[in-house]
PDB file of C-alpha atoms and ligand atoms in Angstrom:
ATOM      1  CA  UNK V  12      94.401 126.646  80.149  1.00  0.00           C
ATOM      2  CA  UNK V  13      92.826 123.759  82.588  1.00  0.00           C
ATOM      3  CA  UNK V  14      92.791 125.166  85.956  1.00  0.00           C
ATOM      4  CA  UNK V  15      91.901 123.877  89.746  1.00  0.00           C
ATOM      5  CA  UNK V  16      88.894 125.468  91.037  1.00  0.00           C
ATOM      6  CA  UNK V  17      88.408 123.526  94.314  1.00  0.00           C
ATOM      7  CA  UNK V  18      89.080 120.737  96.176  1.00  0.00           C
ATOM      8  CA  UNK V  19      86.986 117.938  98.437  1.00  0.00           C
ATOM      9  CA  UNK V  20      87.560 115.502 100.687  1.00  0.00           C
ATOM     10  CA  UNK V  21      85.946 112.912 102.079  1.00  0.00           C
ATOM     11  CA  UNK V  22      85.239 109.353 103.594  1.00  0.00           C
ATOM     12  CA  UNK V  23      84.345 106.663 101.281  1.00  0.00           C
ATOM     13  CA  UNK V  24      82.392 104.051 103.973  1.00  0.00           C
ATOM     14  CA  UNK V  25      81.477 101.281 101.891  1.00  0.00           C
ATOM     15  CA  UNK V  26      78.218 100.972 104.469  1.00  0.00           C
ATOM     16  CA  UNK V  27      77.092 104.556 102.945  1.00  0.00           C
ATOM     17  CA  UNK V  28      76.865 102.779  99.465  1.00  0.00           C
ATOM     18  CA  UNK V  29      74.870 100.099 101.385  1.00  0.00           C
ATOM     19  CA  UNK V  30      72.592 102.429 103.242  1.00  0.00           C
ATOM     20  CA  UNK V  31      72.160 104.514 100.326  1.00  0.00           C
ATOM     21  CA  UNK V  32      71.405 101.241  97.992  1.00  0.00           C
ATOM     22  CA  UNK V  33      69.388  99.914 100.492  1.00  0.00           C
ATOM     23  CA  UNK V  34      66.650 102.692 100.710  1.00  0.00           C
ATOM     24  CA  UNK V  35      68.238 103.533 104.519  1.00  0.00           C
ATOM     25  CA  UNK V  36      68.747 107.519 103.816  1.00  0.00           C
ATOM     26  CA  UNK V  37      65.907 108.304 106.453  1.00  0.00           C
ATOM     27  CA  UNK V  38      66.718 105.950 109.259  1.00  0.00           C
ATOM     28  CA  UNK V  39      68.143 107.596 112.935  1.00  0.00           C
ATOM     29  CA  UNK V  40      71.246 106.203 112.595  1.00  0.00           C
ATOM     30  CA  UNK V  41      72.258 107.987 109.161  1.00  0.00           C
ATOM     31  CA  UNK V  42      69.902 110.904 109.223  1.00  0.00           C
ATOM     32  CA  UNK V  43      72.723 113.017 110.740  1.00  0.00           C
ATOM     33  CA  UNK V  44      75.661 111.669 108.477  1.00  0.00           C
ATOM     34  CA  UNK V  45      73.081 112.382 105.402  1.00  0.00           C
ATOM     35  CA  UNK V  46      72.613 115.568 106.172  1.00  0.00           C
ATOM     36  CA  UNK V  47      76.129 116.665 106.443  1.00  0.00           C
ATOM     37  CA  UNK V  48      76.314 116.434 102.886  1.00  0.00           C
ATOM     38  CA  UNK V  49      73.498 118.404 102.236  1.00  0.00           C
ATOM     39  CA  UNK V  50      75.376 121.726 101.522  1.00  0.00           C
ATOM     40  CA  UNK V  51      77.645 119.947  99.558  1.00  0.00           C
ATOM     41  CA  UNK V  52      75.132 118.499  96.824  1.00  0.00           C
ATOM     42  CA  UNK V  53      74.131 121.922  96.333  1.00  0.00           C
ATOM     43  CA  UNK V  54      77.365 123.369  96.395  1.00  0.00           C
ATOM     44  CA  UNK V  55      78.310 120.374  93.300  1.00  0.00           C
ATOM     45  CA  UNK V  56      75.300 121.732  91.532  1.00  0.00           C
ATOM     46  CA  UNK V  57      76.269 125.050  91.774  1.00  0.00           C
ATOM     47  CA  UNK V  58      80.010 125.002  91.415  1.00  0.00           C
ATOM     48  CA  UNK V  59      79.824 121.495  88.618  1.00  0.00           C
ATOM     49  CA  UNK V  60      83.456 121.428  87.353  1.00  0.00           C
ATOM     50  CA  UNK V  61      83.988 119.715  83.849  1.00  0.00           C
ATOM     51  CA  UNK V  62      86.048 116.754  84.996  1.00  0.00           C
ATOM     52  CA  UNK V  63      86.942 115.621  88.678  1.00  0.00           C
ATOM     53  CA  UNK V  64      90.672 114.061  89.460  1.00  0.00           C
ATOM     54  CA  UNK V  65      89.193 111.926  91.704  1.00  0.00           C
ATOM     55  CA  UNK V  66      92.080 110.439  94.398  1.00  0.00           C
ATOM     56  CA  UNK V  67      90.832 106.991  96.076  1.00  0.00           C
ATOM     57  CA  UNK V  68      92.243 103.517  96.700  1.00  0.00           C
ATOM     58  CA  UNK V  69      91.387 100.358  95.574  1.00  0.00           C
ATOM     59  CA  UNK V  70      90.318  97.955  98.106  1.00  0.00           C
ATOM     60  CA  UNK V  71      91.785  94.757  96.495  1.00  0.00           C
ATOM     61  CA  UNK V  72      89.181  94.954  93.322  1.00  0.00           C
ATOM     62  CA  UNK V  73      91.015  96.033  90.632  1.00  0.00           C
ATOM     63  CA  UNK V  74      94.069  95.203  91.991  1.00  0.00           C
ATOM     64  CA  UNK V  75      94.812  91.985  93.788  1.00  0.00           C
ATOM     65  CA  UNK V  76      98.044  91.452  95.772  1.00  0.00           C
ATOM     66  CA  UNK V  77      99.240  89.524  92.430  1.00  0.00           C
ATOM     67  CA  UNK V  78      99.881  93.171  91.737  1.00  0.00           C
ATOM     68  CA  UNK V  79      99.963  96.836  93.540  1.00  0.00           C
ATOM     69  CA  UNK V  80     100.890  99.851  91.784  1.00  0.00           C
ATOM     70  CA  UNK V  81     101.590 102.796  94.252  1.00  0.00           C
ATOM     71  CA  UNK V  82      99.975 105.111  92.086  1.00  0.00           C
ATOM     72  CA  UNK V  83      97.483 104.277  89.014  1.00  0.00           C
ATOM     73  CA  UNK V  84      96.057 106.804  86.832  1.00  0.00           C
ATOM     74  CA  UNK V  85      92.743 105.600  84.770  1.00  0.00           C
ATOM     75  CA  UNK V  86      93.491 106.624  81.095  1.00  0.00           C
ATOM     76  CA  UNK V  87      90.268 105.015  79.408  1.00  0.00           C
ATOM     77  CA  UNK V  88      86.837 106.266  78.093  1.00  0.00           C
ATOM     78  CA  UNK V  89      84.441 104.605  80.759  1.00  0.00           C
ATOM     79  CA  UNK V  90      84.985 102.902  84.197  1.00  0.00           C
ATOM     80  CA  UNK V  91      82.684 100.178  85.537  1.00  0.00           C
ATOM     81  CA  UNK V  92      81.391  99.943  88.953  1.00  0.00           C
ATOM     82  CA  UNK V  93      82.965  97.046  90.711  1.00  0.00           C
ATOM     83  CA  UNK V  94      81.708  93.901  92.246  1.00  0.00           C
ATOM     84  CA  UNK V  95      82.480  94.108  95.632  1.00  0.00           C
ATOM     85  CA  UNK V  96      80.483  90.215  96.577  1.00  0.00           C
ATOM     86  CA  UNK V  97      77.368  91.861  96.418  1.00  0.00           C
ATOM     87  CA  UNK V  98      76.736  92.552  92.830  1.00  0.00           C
ATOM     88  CA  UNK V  99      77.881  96.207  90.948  1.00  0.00           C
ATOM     89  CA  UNK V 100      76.340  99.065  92.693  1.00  0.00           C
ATOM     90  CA  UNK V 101      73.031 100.680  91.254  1.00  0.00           C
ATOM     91  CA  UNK V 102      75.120 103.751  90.283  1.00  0.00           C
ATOM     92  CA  UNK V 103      76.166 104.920  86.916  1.00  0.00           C
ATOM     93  CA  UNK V 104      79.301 103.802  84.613  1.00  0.00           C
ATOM     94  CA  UNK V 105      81.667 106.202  85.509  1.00  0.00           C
ATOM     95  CA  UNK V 106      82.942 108.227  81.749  1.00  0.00           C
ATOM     96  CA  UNK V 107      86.699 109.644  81.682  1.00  0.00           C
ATOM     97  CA  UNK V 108      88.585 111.969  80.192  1.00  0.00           C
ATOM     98  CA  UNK V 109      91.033 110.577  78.241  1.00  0.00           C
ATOM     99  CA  UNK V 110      92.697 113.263  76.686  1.00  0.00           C
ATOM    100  CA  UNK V 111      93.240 115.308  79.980  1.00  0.00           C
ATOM    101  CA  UNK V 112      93.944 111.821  81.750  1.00  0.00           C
ATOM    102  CA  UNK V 113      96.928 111.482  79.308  1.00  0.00           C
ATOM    103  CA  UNK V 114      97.946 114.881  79.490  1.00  0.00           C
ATOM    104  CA  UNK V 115      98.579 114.289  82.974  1.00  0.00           C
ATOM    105  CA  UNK V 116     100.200 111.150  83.023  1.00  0.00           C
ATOM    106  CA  UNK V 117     103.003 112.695  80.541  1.00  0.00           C
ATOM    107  CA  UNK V 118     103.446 115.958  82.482  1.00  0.00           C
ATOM    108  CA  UNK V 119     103.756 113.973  85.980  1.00  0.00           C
ATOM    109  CA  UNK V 120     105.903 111.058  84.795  1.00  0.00           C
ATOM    110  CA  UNK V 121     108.305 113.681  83.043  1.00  0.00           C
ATOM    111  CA  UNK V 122     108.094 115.749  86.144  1.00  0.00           C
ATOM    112  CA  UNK V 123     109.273 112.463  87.799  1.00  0.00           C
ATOM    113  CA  UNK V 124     106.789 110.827  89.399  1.00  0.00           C
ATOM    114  CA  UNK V 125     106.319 106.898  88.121  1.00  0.00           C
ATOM    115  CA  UNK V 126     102.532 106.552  87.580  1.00  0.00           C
ATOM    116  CA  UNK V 127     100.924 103.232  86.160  1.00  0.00           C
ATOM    117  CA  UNK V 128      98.672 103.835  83.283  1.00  0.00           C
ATOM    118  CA  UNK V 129      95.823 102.300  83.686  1.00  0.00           C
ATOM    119  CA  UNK V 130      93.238 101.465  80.501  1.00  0.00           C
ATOM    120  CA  UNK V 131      91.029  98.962  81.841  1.00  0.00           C
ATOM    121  CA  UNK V 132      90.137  99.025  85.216  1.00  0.00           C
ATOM    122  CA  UNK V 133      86.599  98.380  87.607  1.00  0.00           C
ATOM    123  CA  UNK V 134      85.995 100.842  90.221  1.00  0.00           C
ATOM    124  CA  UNK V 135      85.317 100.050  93.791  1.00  0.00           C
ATOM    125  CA  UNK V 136      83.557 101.658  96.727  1.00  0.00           C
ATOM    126  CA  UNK V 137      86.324 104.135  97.480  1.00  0.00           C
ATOM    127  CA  UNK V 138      85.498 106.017  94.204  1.00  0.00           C
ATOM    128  CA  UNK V 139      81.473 105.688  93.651  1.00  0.00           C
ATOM    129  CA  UNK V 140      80.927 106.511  97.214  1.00  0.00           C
ATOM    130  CA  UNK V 141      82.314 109.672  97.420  1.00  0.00           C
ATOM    131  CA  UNK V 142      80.540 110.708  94.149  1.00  0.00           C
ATOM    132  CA  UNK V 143      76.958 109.761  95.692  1.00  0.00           C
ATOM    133  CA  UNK V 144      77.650 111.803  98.482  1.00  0.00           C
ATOM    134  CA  UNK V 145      78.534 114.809  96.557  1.00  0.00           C
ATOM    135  CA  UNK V 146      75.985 113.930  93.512  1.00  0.00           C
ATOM    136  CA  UNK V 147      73.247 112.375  94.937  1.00  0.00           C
ATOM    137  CA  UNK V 148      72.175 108.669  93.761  1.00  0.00           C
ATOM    138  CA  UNK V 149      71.534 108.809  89.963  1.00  0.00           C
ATOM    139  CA  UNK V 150      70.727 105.039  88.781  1.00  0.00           C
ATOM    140  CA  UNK V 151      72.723 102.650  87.068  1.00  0.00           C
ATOM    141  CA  UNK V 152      71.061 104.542  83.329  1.00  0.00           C
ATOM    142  CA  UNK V 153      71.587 107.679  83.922  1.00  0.00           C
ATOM    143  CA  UNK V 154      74.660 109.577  84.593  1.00  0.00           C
ATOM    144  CA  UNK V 155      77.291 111.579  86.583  1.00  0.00           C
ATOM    145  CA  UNK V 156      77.614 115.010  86.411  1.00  0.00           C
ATOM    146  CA  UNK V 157      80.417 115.270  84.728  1.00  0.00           C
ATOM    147  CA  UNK V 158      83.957 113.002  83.163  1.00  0.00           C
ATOM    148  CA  UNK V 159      86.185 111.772  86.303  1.00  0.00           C
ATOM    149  CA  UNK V 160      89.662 110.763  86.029  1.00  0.00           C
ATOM    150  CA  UNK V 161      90.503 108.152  88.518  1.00  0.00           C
ATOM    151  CA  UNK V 162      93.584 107.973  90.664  1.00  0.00           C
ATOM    152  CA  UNK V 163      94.049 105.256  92.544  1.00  0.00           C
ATOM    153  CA  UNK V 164      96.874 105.178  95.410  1.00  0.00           C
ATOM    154  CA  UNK V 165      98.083 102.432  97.344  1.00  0.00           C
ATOM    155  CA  UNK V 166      97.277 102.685 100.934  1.00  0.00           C
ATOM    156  CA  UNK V 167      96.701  98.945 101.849  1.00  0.00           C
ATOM    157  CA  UNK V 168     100.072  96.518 101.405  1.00  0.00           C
ATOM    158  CA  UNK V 169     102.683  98.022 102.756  1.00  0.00           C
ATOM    159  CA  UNK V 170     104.812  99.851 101.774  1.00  0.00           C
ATOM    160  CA  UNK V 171     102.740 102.705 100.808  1.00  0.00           C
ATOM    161  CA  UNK V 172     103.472 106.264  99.750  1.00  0.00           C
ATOM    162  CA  UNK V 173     104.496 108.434 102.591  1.00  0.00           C
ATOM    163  CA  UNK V 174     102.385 112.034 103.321  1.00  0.00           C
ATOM    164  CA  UNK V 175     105.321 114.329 101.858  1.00  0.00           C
ATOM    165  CA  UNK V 176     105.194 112.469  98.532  1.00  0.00           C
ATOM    166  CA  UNK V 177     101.583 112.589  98.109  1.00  0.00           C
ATOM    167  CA  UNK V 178     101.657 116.340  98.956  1.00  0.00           C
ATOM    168  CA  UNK V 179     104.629 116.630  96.342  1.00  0.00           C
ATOM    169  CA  UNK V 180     102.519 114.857  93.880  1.00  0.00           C
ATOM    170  CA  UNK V 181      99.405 116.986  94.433  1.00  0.00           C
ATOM    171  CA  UNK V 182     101.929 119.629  93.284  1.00  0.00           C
ATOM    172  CA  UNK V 183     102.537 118.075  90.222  1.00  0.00           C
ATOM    173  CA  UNK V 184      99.240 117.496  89.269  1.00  0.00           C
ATOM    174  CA  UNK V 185      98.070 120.823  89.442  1.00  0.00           C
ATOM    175  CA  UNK V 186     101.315 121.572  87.025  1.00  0.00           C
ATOM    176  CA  UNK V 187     100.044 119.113  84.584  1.00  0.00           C
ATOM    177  CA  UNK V 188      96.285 120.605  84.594  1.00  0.00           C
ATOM    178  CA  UNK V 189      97.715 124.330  84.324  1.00  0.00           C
ATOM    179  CA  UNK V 190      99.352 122.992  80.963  1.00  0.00           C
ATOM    180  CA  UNK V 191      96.371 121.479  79.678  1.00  0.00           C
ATOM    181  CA  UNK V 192      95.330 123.821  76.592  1.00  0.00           C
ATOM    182  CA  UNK V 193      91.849 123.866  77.031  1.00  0.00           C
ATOM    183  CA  UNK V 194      89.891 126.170  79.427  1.00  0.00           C
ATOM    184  CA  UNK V 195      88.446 123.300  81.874  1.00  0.00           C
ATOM    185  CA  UNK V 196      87.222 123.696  85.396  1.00  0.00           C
ATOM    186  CA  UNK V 197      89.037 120.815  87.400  1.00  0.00           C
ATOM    187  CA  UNK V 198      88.262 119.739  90.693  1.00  0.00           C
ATOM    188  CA  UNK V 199      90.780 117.216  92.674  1.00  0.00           C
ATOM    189  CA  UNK V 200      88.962 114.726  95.241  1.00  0.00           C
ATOM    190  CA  UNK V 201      90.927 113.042  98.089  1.00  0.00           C
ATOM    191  CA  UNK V 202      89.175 110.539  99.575  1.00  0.00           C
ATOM    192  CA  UNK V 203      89.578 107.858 102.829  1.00  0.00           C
ATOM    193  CA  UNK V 204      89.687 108.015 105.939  1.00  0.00           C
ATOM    194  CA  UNK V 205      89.029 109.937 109.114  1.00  0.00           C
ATOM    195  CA  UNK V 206      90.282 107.472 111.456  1.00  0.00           C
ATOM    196  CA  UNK V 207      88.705 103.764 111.613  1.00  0.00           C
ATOM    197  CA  UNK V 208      91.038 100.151 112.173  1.00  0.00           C
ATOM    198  CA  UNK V 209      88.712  97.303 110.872  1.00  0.00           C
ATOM    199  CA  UNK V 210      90.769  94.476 112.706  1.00  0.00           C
ATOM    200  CA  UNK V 211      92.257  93.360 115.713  1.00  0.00           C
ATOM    201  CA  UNK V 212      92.267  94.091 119.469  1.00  0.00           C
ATOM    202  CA  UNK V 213      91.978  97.590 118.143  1.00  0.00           C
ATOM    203  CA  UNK V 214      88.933  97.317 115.864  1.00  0.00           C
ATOM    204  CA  UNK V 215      86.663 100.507 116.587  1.00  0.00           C
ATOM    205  CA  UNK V 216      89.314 102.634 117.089  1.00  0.00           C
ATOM    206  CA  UNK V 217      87.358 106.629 116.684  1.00  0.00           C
ATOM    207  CA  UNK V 218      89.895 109.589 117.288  1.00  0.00           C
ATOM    208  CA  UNK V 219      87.603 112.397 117.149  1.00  0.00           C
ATOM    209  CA  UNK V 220      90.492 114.931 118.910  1.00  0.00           C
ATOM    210  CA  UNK V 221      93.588 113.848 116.590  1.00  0.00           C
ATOM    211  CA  UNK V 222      91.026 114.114 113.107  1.00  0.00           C
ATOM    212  CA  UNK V 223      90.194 117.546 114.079  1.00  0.00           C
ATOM    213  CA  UNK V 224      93.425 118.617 115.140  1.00  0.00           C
ATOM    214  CA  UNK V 225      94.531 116.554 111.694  1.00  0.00           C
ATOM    215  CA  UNK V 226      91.823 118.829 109.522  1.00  0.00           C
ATOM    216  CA  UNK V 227      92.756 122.165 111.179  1.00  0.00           C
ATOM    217  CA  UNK V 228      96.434 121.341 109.962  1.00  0.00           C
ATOM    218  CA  UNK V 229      95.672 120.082 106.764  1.00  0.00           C
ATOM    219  CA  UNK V 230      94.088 123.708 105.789  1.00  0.00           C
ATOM    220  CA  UNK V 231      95.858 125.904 107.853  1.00  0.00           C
ATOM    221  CA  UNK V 232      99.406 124.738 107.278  1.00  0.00           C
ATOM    222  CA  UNK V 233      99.130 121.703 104.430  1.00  0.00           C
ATOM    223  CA  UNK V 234     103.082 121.149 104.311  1.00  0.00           C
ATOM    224  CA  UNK V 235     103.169 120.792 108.281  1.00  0.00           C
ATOM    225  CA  UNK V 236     100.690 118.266 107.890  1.00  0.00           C
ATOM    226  CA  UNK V 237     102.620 116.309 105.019  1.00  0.00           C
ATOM    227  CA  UNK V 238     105.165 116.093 107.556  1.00  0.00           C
ATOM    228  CA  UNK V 239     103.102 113.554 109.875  1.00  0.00           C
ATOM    229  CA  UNK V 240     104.847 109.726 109.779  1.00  0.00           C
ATOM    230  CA  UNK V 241     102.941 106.655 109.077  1.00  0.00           C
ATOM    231  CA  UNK V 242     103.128 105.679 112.521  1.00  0.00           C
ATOM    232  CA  UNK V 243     101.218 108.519 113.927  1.00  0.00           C
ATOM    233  CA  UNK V 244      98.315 107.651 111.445  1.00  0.00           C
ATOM    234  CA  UNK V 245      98.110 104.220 112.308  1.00  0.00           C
ATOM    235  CA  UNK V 246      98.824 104.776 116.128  1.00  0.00           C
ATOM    236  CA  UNK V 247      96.401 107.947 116.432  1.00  0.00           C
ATOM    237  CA  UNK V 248      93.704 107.126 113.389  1.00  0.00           C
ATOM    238  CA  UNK V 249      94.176 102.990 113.182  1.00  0.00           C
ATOM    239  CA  UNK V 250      95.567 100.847 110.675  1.00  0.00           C
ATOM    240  CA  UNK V 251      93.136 102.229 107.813  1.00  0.00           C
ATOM    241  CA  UNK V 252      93.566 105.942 109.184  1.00  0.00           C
ATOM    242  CA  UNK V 253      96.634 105.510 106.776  1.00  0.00           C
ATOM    243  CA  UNK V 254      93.781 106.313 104.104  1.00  0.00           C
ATOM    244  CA  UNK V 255      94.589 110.177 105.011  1.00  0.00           C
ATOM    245  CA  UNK V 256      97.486 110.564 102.978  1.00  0.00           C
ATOM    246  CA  UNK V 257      95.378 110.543  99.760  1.00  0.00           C
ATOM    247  CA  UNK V 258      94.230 114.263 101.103  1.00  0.00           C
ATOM    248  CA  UNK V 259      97.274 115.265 100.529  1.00  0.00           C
ATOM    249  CA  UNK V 260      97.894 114.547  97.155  1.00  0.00           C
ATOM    250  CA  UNK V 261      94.528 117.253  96.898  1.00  0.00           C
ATOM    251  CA  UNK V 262      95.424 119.291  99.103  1.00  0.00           C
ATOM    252  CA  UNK V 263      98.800 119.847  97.494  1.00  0.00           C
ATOM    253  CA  UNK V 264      97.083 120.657  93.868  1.00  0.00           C
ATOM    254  CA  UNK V 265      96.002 123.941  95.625  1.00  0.00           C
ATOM    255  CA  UNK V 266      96.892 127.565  94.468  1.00  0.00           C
ATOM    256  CA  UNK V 267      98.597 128.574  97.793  1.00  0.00           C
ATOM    257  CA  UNK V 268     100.664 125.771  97.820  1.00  0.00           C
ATOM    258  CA  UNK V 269     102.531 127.260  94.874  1.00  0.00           C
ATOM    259  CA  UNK V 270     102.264 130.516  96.258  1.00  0.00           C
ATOM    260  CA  UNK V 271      98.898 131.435  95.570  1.00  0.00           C
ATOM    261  CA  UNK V 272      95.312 132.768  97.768  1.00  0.00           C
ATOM    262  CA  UNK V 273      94.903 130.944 100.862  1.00  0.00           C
ATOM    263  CA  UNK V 274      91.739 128.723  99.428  1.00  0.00           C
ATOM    264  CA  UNK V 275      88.318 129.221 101.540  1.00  0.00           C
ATOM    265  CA  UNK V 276      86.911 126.756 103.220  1.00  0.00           C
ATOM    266  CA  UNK V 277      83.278 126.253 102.025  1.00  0.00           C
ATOM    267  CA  UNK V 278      82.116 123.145 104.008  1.00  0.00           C
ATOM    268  CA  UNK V 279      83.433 121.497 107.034  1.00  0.00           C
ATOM    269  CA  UNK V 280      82.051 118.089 108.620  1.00  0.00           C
ATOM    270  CA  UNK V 281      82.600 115.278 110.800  1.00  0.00           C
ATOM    271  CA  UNK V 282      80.250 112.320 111.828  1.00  0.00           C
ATOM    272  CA  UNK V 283      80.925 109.527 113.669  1.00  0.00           C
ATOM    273  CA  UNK V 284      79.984 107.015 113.586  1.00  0.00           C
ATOM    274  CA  UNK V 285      79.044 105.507 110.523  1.00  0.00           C
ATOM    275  CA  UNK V 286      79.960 101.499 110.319  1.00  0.00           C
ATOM    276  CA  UNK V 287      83.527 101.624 112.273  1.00  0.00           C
ATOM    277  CA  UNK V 288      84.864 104.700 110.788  1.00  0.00           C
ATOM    278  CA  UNK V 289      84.865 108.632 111.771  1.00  0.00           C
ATOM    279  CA  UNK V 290      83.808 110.315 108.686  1.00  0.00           C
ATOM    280  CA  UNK V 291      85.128 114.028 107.824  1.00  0.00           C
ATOM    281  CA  UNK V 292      84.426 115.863 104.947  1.00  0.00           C
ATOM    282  CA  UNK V 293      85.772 119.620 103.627  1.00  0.00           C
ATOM    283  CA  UNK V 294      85.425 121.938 100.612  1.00  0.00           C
ATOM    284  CA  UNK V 295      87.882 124.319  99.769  1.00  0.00           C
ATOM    285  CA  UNK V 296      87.487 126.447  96.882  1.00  0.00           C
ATOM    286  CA  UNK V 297      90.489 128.217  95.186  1.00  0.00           C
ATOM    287  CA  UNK V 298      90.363 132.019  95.355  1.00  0.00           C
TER     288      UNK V 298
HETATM  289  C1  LIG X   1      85.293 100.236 105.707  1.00  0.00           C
HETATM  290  C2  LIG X   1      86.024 100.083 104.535  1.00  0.00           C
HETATM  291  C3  LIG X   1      86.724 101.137 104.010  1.00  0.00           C
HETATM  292  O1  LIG X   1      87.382 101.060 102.839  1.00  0.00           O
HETATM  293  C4  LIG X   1      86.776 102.348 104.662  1.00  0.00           C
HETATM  294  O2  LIG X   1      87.534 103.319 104.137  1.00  0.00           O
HETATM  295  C5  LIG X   1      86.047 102.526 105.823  1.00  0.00           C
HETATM  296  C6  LIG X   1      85.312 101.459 106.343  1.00  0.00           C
HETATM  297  C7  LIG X   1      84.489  99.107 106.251  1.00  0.00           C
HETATM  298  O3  LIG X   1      84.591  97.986 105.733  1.00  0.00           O
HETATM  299  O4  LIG X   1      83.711  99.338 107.173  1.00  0.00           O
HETATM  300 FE1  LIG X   2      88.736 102.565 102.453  1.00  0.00          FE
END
C-alpha cells in the first residue's frame, strides 16, 4: 500500500521565483531566507518520496474568476509552468501521476468531498516555488525529482474553504493514499502563507507573534488549530494570511491525526521579510 511519509510546508513568494530566476541567490537581502532552506534540500535528497500531493492555490492563472473550483485535483500526465506576465519560469514541466491522481479523486469524492478533476491545467508560482525551494533550480530541460500531483484550493474569491474542512480533507486524502495498491512513498505539501496583505491601508502587514504561536498549534494540537475562523487569519495574518488553511489539508493527512505517532518535526523556519510576506517553513516526518 501507498503510504504518507512526511509532510512540508511552506511559503510560495512569487519574488523567490524572481530572485532565484534572476541570479539574486547571493545578495544580503535573500542570503538569510536562502539559507533556511538549506537543510531542507538535503533532507529532499535524502528522504525523495516517489510522488508529492502538492497543496497550493492558483493565483488567477489557471483559473480566472469566469470560474473557481474550491478544490481541483490535477489528473493529467504533465503540467506546464504558467505565464505569470513575465514569460514561463526557467523551471522544469512538472510530470504527474495519473494513476494515483485518480485513485484519489475516486476515494475522496466517494468519501464525500466534491473535487474538480482537472486534465489540463498551467501551473503558477504557488506550486513551482515551493518545489525550487525544496529541489533546488533544475532548468527548464531537465527535471524534478520525482511525479507531483497538484491540488489546487481556493483561497482568493470568497467564499473559500474554512480550516476544519481542509483539516477534514487532509484526512481523507491520506485514506485514499493508504488504499492505493502499490508500495509508494507519498509526501503531502501545503503551501501559502505566513502572514502578508498585498493591498490597502494594511499592505505590509508582518505578524511574526500570531505565525509562531499559529505553527506551535498547528504541530502540537492540529485540530485546535483547524478550529481558527477566517476572520482571525485575515485580522491577525492579512487578507492573503487566509493562504494558511492549505496547511491544514497536510497537516490533517498525518498518522496521529488518525490515531497514530506524534510526527517529528525535522525543520522549522521563519524569515521575514521577503517581498511583503513572512515566510515559515516546517518538516514533519511520520514516525
Ligand atoms: C505575493 C504573492 C503571493 O501569492 C504570496 O503568497 C505572497 C506574496 C506577492 O505578490 O508579493
Ligand atoms: Fe500566494
Amino acid at each position: 500500500m501507498a503510504r504518507i511519509t512526511a509532510s512540508v510546508y511552506t511559503s510560495h513568494v512569487p519574488a523567490i521565483g524572481a530572485a532565484l530566476d534572476m541570479g539574486k541567490t547571493t545578495e544580503p537581502y535573500w542570503v538569510p531566507l536562502f539559507a533556511g532552506y538549506e537543510p531542507s534540500k538535503q533532507w529532499m535528497k535524502d528522504n525523495t518520496p516517489d510522488v508529492i500531493f502538492l497543496v497550493y492555490n492558483d493565483h488567477a492563472t489557471a483559473f480566472s474568476l469566469e470560474m473557481i473550483p474550491t478544490f481541483a485535483i490535477g489528473t493529467a500526465a504533465s503540467f506546464t509552468p504558467a505565464d505569470e506576465g513575465y514569460g514561463p519560469r526557467p523551471v522544469p514541466q512538472v510530470i504527474g501521476h495519473p494513476e494515483l491522481a485518480a485513485h484519489i479523486a475516486q476515494s475522496v469524492i466517494q468519501d464525500d468531498f466534491d473535487l474538480t478533476i482537472v486534465n489540463k491545467m498551467d501551473v503558477d508560482h504557488g506550486l513551482t516555488v515551493p518545489l525550487n525551494l525544496m529541489c533546488g533550480s533544475p532548468g527548464p530541460d531537465d527535471a524534478w525529482p520525482c511525479p507531483v500531483i497538484p491540488f489546487a484550493v481556493n483561497v482568493v474569491q470568497y467564499p473559500v474553504p474554512s480550516g476544519r474542512r481542509c483539516f477534514a480533507l487532509g484526512q481523507a486524502i491520506r485514506r485514499a493514499v493508504e488504499s492505493y495498491d502499490e508500495p509508494l512513498k507519498v509526501q503531502i505539501w501545503g503551501t501559502g502563507g505566513m502572514s502578508h496583505q498585498l493591498q490597502g491601508p494594511r499592505a505590509g502587514l508582518i505578524n511574526r507573534e500570531w505565525d509562531n504561536a499559529w505553527l506551535d498549534k498547528l504541530i502540537a494540537d492540529p485540530k485546535a488549530c483547524s478550529e481558527t475562523p477566517h476572520i482571525d487569519y485575515v485580522r491577525e495574518a492579512g487578507s492573503e494570511g487566509i493562504e494558511l488553511v492549505m496547511w491544514l489539508i497536510a497537516r490533517g493527512a498525518m498518522a496521529d491525526v488518525a490515531g497514530g505517532a506524534k510526527p517529528t518535526v525535522r525543520h522549522r523556519f521563519y524569515h521575514v521579510p521577503a517581498s511583503n510576506t513572512a515566510v515559515g517553513h516546517l518538516i514533519l516526518e511520520n514516525n
